[in-house]
Coordinates of C-alpha atoms in Angstrom, one line a residue:
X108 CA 183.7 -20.6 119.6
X109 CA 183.4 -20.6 123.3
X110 CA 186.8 -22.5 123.5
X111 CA 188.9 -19.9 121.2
X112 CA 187.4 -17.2 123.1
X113 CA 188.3 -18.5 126.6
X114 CA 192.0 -19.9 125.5
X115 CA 192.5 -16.4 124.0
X116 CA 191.5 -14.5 127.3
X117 CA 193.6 -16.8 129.1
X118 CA 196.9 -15.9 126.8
X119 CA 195.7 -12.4 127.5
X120 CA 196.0 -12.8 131.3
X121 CA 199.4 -14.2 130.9
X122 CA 200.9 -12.3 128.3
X123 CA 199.9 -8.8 128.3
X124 CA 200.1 -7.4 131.3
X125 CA 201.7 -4.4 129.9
X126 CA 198.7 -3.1 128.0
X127 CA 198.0 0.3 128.7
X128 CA 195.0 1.2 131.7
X129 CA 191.8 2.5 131.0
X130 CA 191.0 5.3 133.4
X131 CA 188.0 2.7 134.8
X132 CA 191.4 0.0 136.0
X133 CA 189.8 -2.6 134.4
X134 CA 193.8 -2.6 132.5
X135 CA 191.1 -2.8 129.0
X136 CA 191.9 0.0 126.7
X137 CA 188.9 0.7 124.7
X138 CA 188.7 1.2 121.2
X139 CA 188.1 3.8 119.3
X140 CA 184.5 3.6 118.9
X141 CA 183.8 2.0 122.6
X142 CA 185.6 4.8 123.7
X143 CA 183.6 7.7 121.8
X144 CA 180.4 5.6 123.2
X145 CA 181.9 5.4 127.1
X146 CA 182.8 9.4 126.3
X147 CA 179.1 9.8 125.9
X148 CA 178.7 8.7 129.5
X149 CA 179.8 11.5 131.1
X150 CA 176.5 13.5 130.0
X151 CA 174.5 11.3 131.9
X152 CA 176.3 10.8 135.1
X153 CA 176.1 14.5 135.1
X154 CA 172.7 14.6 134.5
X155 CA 172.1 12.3 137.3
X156 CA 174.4 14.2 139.7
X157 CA 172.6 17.5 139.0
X158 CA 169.6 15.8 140.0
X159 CA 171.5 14.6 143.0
X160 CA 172.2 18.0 143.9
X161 CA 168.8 19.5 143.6
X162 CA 167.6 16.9 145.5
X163 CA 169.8 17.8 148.7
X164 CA 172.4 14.4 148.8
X165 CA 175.3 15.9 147.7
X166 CA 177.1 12.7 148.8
X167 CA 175.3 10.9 145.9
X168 CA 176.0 14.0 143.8
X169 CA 179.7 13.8 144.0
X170 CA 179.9 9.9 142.9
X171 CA 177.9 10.7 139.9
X172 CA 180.2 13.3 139.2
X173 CA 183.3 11.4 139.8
X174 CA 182.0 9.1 137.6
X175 CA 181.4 11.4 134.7
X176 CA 184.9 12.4 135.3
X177 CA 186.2 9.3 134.9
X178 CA 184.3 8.7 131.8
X179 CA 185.9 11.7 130.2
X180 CA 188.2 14.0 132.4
X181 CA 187.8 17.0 130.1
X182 CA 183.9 17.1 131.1
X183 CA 183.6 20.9 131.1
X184 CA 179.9 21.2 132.9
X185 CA 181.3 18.6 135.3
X186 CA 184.7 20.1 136.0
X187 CA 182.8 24.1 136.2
X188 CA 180.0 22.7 138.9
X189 CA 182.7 21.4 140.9
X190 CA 184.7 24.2 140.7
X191 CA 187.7 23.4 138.8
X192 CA 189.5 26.1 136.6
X193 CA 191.6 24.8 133.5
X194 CA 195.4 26.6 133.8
X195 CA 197.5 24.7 131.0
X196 CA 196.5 21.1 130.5
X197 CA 195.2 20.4 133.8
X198 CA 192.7 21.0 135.5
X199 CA 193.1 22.8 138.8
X200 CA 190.3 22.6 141.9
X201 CA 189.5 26.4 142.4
X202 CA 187.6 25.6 146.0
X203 CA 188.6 23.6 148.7
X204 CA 185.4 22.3 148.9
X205 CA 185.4 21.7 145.3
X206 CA 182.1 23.8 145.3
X207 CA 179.9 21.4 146.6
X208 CA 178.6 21.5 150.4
X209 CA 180.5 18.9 153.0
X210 CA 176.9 17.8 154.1
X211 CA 173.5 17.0 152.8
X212 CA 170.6 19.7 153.0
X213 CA 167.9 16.5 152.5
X214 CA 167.2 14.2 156.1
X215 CA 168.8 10.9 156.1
X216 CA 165.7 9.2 156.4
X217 CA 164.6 10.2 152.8
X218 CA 168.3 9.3 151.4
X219 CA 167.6 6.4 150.2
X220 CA 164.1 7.3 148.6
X221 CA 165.9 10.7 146.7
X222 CA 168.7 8.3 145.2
X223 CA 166.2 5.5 143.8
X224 CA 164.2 8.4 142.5
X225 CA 167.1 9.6 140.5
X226 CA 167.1 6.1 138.7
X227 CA 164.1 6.3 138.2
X228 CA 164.1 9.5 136.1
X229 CA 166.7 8.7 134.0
X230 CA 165.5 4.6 133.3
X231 CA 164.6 5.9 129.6
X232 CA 168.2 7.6 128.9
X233 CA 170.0 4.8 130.8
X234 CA 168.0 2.0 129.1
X235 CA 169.2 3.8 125.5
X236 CA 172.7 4.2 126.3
X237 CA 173.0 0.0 127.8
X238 CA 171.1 -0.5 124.7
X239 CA 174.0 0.8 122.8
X240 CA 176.8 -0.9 124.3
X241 CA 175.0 -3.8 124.3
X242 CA 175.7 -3.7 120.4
X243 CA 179.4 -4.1 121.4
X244 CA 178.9 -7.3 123.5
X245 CA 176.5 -8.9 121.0
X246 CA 179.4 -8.9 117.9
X247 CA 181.0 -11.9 118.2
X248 CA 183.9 -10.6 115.3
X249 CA 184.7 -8.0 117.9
X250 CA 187.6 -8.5 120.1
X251 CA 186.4 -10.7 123.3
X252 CA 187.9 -7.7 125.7
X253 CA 186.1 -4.5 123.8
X254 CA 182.8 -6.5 124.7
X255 CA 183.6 -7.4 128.2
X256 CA 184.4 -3.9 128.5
X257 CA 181.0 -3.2 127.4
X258 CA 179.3 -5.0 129.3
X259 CA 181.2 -4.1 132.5
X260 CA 179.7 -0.7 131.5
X261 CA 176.6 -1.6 131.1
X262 CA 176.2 -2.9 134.9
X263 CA 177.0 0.2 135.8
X264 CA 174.7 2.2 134.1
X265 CA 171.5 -0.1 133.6
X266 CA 172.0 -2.6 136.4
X267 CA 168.9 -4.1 135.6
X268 CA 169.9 -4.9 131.6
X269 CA 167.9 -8.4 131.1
X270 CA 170.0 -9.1 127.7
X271 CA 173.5 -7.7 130.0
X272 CA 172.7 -9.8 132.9
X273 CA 172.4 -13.6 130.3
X274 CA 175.9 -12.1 128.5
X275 CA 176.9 -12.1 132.2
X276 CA 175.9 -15.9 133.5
X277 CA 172.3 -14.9 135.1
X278 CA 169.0 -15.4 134.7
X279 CA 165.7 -14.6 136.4
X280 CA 165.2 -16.4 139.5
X281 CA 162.1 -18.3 140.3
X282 CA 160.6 -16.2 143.1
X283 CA 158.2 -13.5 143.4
X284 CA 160.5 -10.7 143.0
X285 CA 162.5 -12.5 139.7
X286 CA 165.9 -11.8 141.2
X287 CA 168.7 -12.5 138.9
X288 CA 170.5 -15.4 139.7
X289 CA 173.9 -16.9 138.2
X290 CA 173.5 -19.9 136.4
X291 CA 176.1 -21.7 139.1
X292 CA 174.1 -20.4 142.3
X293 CA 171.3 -22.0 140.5
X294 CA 172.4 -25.2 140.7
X295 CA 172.0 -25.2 144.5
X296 CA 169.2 -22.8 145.3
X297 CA 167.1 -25.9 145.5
X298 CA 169.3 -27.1 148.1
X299 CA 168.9 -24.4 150.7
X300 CA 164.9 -25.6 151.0
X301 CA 166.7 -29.1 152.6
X302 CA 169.8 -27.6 154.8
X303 CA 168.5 -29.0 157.8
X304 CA 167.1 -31.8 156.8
X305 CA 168.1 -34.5 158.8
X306 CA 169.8 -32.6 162.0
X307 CA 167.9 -33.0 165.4
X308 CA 166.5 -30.0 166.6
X309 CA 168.3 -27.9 169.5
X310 CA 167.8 -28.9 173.1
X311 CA 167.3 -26.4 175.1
X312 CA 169.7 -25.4 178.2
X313 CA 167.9 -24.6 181.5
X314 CA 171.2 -24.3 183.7
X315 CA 173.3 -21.7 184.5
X316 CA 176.6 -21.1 182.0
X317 CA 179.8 -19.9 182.7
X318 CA 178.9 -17.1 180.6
X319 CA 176.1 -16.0 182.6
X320 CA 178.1 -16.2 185.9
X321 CA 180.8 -14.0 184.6
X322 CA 178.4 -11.1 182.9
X323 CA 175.4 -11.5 185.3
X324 CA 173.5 -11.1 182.2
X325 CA 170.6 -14.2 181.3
X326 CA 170.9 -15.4 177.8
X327 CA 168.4 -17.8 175.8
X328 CA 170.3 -20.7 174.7
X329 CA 170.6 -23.9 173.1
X330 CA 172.9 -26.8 172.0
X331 CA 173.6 -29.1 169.7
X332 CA 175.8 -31.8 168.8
X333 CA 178.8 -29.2 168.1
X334 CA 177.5 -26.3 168.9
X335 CA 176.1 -24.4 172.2
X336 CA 174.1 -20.2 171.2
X337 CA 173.9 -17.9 173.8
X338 CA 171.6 -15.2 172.7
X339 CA 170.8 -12.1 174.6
X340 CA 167.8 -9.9 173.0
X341 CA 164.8 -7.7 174.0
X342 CA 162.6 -10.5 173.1
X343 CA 162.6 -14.5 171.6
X344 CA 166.1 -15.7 172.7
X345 CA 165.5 -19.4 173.2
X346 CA 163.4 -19.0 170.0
X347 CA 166.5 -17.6 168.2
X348 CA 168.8 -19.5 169.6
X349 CA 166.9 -23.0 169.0
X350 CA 166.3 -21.5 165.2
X351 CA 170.4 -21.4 164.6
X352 CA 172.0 -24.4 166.3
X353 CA 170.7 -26.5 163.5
X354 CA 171.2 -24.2 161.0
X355 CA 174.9 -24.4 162.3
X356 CA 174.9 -28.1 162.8
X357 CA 173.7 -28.5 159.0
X358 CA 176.3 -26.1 158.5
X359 CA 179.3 -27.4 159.9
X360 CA 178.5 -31.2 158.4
X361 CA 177.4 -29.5 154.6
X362 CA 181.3 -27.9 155.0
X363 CA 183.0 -31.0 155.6
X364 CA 180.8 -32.7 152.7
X365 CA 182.3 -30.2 150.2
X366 CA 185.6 -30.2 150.6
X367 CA 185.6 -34.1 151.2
X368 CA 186.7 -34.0 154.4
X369 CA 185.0 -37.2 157.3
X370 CA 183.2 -35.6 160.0
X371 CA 184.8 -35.9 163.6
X372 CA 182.8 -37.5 166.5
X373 CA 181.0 -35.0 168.2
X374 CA 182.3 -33.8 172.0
X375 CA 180.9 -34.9 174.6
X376 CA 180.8 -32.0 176.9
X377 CA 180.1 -28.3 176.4
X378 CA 183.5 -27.3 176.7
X379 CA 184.7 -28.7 173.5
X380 CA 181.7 -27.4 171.5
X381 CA 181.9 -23.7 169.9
X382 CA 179.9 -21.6 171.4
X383 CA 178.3 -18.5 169.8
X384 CA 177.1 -15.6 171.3
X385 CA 174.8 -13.1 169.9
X386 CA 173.9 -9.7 171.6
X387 CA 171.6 -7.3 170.1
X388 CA 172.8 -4.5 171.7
X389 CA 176.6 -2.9 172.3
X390 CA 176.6 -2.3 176.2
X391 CA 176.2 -6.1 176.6
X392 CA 178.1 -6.9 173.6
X393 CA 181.1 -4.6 174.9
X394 CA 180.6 -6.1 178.8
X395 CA 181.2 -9.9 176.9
X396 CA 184.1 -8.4 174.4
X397 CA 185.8 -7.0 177.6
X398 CA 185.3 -10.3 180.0
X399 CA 185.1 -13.1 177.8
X400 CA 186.9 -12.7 174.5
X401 CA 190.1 -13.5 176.2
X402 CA 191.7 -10.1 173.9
X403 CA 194.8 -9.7 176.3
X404 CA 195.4 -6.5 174.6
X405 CA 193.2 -3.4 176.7
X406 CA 193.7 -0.7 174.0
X407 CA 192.7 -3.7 171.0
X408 CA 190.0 -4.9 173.6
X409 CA 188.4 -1.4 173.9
X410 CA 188.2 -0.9 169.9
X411 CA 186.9 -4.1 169.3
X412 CA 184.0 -3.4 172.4
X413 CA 183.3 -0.1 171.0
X414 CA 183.7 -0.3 167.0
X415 CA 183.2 -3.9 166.4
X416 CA 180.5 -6.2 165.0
X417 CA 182.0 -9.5 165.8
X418 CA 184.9 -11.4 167.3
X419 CA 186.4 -14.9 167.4
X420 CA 186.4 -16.1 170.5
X421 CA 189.2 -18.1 173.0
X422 CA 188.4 -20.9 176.0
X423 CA 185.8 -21.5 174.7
X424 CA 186.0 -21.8 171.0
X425 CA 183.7 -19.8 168.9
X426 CA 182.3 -16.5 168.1
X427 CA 180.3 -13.6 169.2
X428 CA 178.2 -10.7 167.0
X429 CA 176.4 -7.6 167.6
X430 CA 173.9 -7.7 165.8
X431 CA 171.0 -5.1 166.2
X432 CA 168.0 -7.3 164.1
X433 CA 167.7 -10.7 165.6
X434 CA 164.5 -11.5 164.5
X435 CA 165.3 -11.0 160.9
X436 CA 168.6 -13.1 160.8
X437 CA 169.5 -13.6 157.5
X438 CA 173.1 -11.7 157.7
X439 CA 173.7 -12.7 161.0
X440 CA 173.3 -16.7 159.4
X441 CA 175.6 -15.4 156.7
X442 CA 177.9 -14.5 159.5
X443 CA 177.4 -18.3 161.1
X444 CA 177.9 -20.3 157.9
X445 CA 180.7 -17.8 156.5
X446 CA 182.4 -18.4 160.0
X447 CA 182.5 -22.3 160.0
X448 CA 184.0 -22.4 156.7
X449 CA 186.7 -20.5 157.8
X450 CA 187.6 -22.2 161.0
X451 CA 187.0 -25.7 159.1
X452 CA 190.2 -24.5 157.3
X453 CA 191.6 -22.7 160.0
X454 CA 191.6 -26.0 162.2
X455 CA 193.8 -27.7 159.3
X456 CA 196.5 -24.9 158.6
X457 CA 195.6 -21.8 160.3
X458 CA 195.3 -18.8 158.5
X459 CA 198.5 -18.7 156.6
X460 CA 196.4 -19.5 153.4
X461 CA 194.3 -17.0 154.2
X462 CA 192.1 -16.6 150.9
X463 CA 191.4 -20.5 151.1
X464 CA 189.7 -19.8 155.0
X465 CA 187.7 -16.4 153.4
X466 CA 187.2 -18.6 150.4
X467 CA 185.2 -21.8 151.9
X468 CA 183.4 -18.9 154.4
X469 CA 182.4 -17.2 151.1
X470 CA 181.5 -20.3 150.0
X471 CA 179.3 -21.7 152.5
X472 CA 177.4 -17.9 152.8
X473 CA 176.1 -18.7 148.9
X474 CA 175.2 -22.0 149.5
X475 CA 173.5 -21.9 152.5
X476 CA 171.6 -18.1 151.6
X477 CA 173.1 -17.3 148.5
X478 CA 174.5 -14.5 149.8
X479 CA 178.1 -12.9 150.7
X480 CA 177.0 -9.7 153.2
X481 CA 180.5 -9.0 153.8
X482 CA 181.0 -5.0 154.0
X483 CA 183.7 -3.1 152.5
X484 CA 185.2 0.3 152.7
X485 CA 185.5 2.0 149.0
X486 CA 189.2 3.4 148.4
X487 CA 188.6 5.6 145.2
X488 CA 191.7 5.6 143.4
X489 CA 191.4 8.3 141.6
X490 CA 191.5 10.9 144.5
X491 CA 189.2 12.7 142.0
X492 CA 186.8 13.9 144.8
X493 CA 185.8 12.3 148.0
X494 CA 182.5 10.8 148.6
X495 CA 181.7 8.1 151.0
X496 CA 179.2 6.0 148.7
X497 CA 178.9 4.6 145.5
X498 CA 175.9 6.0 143.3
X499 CA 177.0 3.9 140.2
X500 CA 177.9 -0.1 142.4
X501 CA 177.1 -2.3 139.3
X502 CA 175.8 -5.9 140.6
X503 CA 177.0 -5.0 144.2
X504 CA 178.8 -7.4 146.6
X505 CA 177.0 -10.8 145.5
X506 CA 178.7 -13.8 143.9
X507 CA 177.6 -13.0 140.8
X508 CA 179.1 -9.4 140.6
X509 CA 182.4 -11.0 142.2
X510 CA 182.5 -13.8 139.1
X511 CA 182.0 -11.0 136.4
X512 CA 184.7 -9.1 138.2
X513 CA 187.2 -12.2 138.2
X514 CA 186.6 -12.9 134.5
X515 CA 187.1 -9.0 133.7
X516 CA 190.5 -8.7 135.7
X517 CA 191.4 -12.2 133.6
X518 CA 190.3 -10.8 130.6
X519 CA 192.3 -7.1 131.3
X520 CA 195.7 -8.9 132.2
X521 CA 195.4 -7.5 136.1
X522 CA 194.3 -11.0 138.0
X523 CA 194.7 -11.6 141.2
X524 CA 197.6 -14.7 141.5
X525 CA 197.8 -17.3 144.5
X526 CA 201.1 -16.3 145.5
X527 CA 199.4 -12.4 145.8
X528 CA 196.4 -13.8 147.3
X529 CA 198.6 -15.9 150.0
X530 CA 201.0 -12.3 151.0
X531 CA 197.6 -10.4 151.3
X532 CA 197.5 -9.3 155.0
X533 CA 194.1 -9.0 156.6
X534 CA 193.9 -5.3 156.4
X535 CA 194.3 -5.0 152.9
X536 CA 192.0 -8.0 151.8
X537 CA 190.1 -6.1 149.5
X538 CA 186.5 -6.8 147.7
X539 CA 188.8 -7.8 144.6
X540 CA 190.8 -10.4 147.1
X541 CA 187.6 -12.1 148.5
X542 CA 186.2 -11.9 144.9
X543 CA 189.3 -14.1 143.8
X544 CA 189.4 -16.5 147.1
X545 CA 185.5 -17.4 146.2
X546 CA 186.0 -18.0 142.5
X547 CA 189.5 -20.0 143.1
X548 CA 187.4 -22.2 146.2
X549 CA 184.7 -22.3 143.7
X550 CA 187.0 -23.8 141.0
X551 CA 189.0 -26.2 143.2
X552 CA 185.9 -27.7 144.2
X553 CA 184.7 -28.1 140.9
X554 CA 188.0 -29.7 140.0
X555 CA 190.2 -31.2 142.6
X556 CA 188.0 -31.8 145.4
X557 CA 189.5 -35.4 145.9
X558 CA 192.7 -33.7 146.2
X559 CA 191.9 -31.5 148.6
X560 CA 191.3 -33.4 152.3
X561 CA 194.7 -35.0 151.7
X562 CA 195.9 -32.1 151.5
X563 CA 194.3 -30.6 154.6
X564 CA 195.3 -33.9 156.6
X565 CA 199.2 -33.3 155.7
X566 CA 198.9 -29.4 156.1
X567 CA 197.3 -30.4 159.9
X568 CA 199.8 -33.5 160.6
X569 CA 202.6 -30.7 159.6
X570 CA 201.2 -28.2 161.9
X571 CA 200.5 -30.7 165.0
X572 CA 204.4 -32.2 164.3
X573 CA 205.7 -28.4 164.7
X574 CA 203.6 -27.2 167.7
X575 CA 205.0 -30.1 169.5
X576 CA 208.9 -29.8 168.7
X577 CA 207.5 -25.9 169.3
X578 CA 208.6 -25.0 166.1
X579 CA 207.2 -22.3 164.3
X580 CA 204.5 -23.2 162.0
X581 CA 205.0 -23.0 157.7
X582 CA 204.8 -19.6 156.2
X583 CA 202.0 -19.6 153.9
X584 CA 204.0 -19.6 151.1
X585 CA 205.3 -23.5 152.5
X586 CA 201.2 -24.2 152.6
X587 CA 200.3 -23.0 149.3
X588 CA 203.5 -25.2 147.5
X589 CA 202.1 -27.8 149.5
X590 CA 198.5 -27.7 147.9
X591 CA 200.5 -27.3 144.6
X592 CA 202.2 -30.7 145.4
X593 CA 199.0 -32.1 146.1
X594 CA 197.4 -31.0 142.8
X595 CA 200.3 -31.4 141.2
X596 CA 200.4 -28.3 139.4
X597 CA 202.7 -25.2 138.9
X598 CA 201.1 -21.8 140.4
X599 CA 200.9 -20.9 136.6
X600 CA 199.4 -23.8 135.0
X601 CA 197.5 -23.9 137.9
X602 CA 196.3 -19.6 137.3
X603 CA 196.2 -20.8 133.5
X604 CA 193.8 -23.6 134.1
X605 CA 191.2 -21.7 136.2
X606 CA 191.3 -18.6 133.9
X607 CA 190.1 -21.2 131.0
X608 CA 187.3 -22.7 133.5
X609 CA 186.6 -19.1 135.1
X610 CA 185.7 -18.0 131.9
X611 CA 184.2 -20.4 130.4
X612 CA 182.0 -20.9 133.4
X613 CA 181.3 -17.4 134.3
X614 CA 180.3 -15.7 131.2
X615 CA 177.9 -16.0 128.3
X616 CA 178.7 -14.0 125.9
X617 CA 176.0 -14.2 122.8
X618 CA 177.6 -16.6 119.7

């Protein structure tokens, strides 16, 4: 069963890419009694938007109503509130502000609190309606599509849907707070206990660094065999710093281990070793960004000083982060374990396979935390009305949301392809991109791991060959028909292959 159901979402992704799009883009056209069911929606995103609005976040307000919009555009009570007047067949906004106020009357303290509360109120009604599309996912005569579909809906609305979250991969976790965990991240939690095990604890550094010369500013710091952490705090710095070097040095060697590559001998000298920099605060970070990032750019220099969180660095090698919460570092070891993924790749054939770099970061983030903390801005295609949060964010960023995504773009006909994921620029890498880059790391792993440091070692030897002749380097579509060549695959039996395993892996859909 499991086998027809995966090779038939598979001939879906490659065949029908012309199916019409549902107004949610998940290119899944429901039928006509999912859609009478997802039509019912809109009642309750309204009702939870009204409660929004009483409640004084108007942000919050606006999402619900977008929402119920999208769930049936003709809402009347939603299109009215907002101020929308009906002249023909469309609908027309009668206020610029589409009648709802540009800021919110409640404090931003008690944002947070209002929106939970609003969940709270409608658990009954949001319970029932998940209750009801979960009749859709649990009929295994229905098309496979119709109850993805469904249950793409029901993360939505009832994020917390025990029987929604198994159809989905997950079960409850094994700590306190029973956190739903995907099957696959299960199969390493027990690993993260032992991530140091066996790496010798930091030494600390008592003399004067080059860093501290140049910024007058006194850092705690430590090193390791590959690694040297400045951190500059209000309080605990050698503390912190001697907690992460061998959190980075398990790191760096777990990395290597998982993409079959030999570790290198370790430098000798602190010059060769990366060095990270932590500052908890954005004078000092913006004093190091301006003196020691080695941005030759002044305009690119001052952005980065005074908007960014983080910045690779140049002579040395390495990093440095803002980061306002030293003491409770989980993101910030998100950050270090995402970061050495990516340069592991990056050291082999730069960034020209850019989703492979993003990918292994991804990667190493879930193992080592089970986490992804990256942060994206939401584009709202619609252009329904603006709002700058999402009241309705399913799963949220987490592996686990990003492998239900993956399987529902497969299963809609609208995946992301290597040859996409390759010409994706930096700036437009969206949650969708890195959701795809995980899944396709996770997947080659699984599959052609062995395959993979060859490939690395002939993407490198390629690159070294061309920086001395001072050639330019291959584009990344050269790199990606190299890995192709290595696992000796076309690009589609290669996209045909992991949607089988995607699926198959991802989802389990009740029999």
């Amino acid at each position: 069963m499991r086998l027809a159901l995966c090779a038939m979402l598979a001939l879906v992704m490659l065949c029908s890419l012309q199916r019409p799009t549902a107004a949610d883009g998940t290119g899944i056209t429901p039928d006509k009694k999912l859609a009478k069911e997802l039509a019912g929606l809109a009642d309750l995103c309204y009702a939870m938007g009204i409660k929004a609005k009483d409640s004084g976040i108007y942000n919050y307000a606006k999402s619900f109503f977008n929402h119920a919009l999208l769930y049936d555009a003709d809402h009347k009570e939603t299109r009215k509130i907002l101020g929308f007047k009906k002249k023909g067949k469309e609908w027309v906004a009668d206020k610029e502000d589409y009648g709802m106020p540009v800021r919110n009357t409640a404090r931003a303290e008690k944002e947070r609190e209002l929106f939970e509360r609003i969940w709270v109120e409608t658990k009954g009604e949001r319970e029932k309606a998940a209750d009801k599309l979960y009749e859709f996912v649990a009929d295994p005569k229905l098309d496979s599509r119709q109850r993805l579909l469904a249950l793409y809906h029901i993360t939505l609305i009832d994020p917390w849907h025990e029987k929604g979250h198994r159809a989905a991969g997950m079960d409850r976790g094994s700590g306190a707070n029973e956190v739903w965990v995907h099957k696959l991240d299960a199969d390493f939690a027990h690993q993260r206990g032992d991530w140091t095990k066996g790496v010798s604890p930091a030494a600390s550094v008592a003399e004067k660094t080059p860093y501290e010369e140049q910024l007058g500013i006194s850092f705690g710091k430590a090193r390791g065999e590959r690694f040297v952490f400045h951190v500059n705090c209000a309080a605990g710095a050698e503390e912190i710093a001697a907690r992460l070097v061998p959190f980075a040095e398990a790191s760096w060697r777990k990395a290597h281990e998982f993409i079959g590559q030999e570790l290198a001998e370790a430098p000798k000298d602190d010059a060769q070793r990366l060095h990270f920099t932590v500052f908890d605060d954005r004078p000092n970070y913006a004093k190091f960004i301006d003196k020691c990032a080695g941005i030759e750019d002044a305009n690119r220099r001052r952005e980065i000083a005074e908007q960014g969180w983080g910045y690779a660095t140049r002579k040395p090698a390495g990093n440095v982060w803002l980061y306002p919460r030293t003491q409770e570092d989980a993101s910030l070891r998100d950050g270090i374990a995402h970061e050495i993924g990516a340069s592991i790749i990056a050291n082999k054939c730069g960034y020209r396979l850019y989703w492979l770099n993003r990918g292994l970061g991804f990667l190493m983030s879930n193992r080592s935390l089970g986490t992804v903390r990256a942060n994206f801005a939401a584009v709202k295609g619609t252009a329904v009305i603006p709002s700058d949060v999402e009241s309705m964010p399913g799963d949220g960023t987490c592996t686990a949301a990003w492998r239900f995504r993956v399987a529902l773009a497969i299963a809609g006909g609208k995946p992301l392809g290597l040859s996409e994921l390759t010409r994706a620029t930096v700036a437009g890498f969206g949650e969708l991109h890195c959701a795809f880059a995980f899944c396709y790391v996770e997947y080659l792993l699984a599959k052609y791991r062995d395959k993979l440091a060859p490939f690395l070692k002939e993407a490198y030897d390629d690159t070294y060959a061309r920086y001395q002749k001072k050639e330019p380097p291959e584009s990344g579509e050269a790199v990606l028909a190299r890995l192709l060549r290595h696992l000796e695959l076309t690009s589609e039996a290669l996209q045909g292959e992991f949607a089988l395993w995607a699926l198959d892996n991802y989802l389990r859909l009740p029999k």
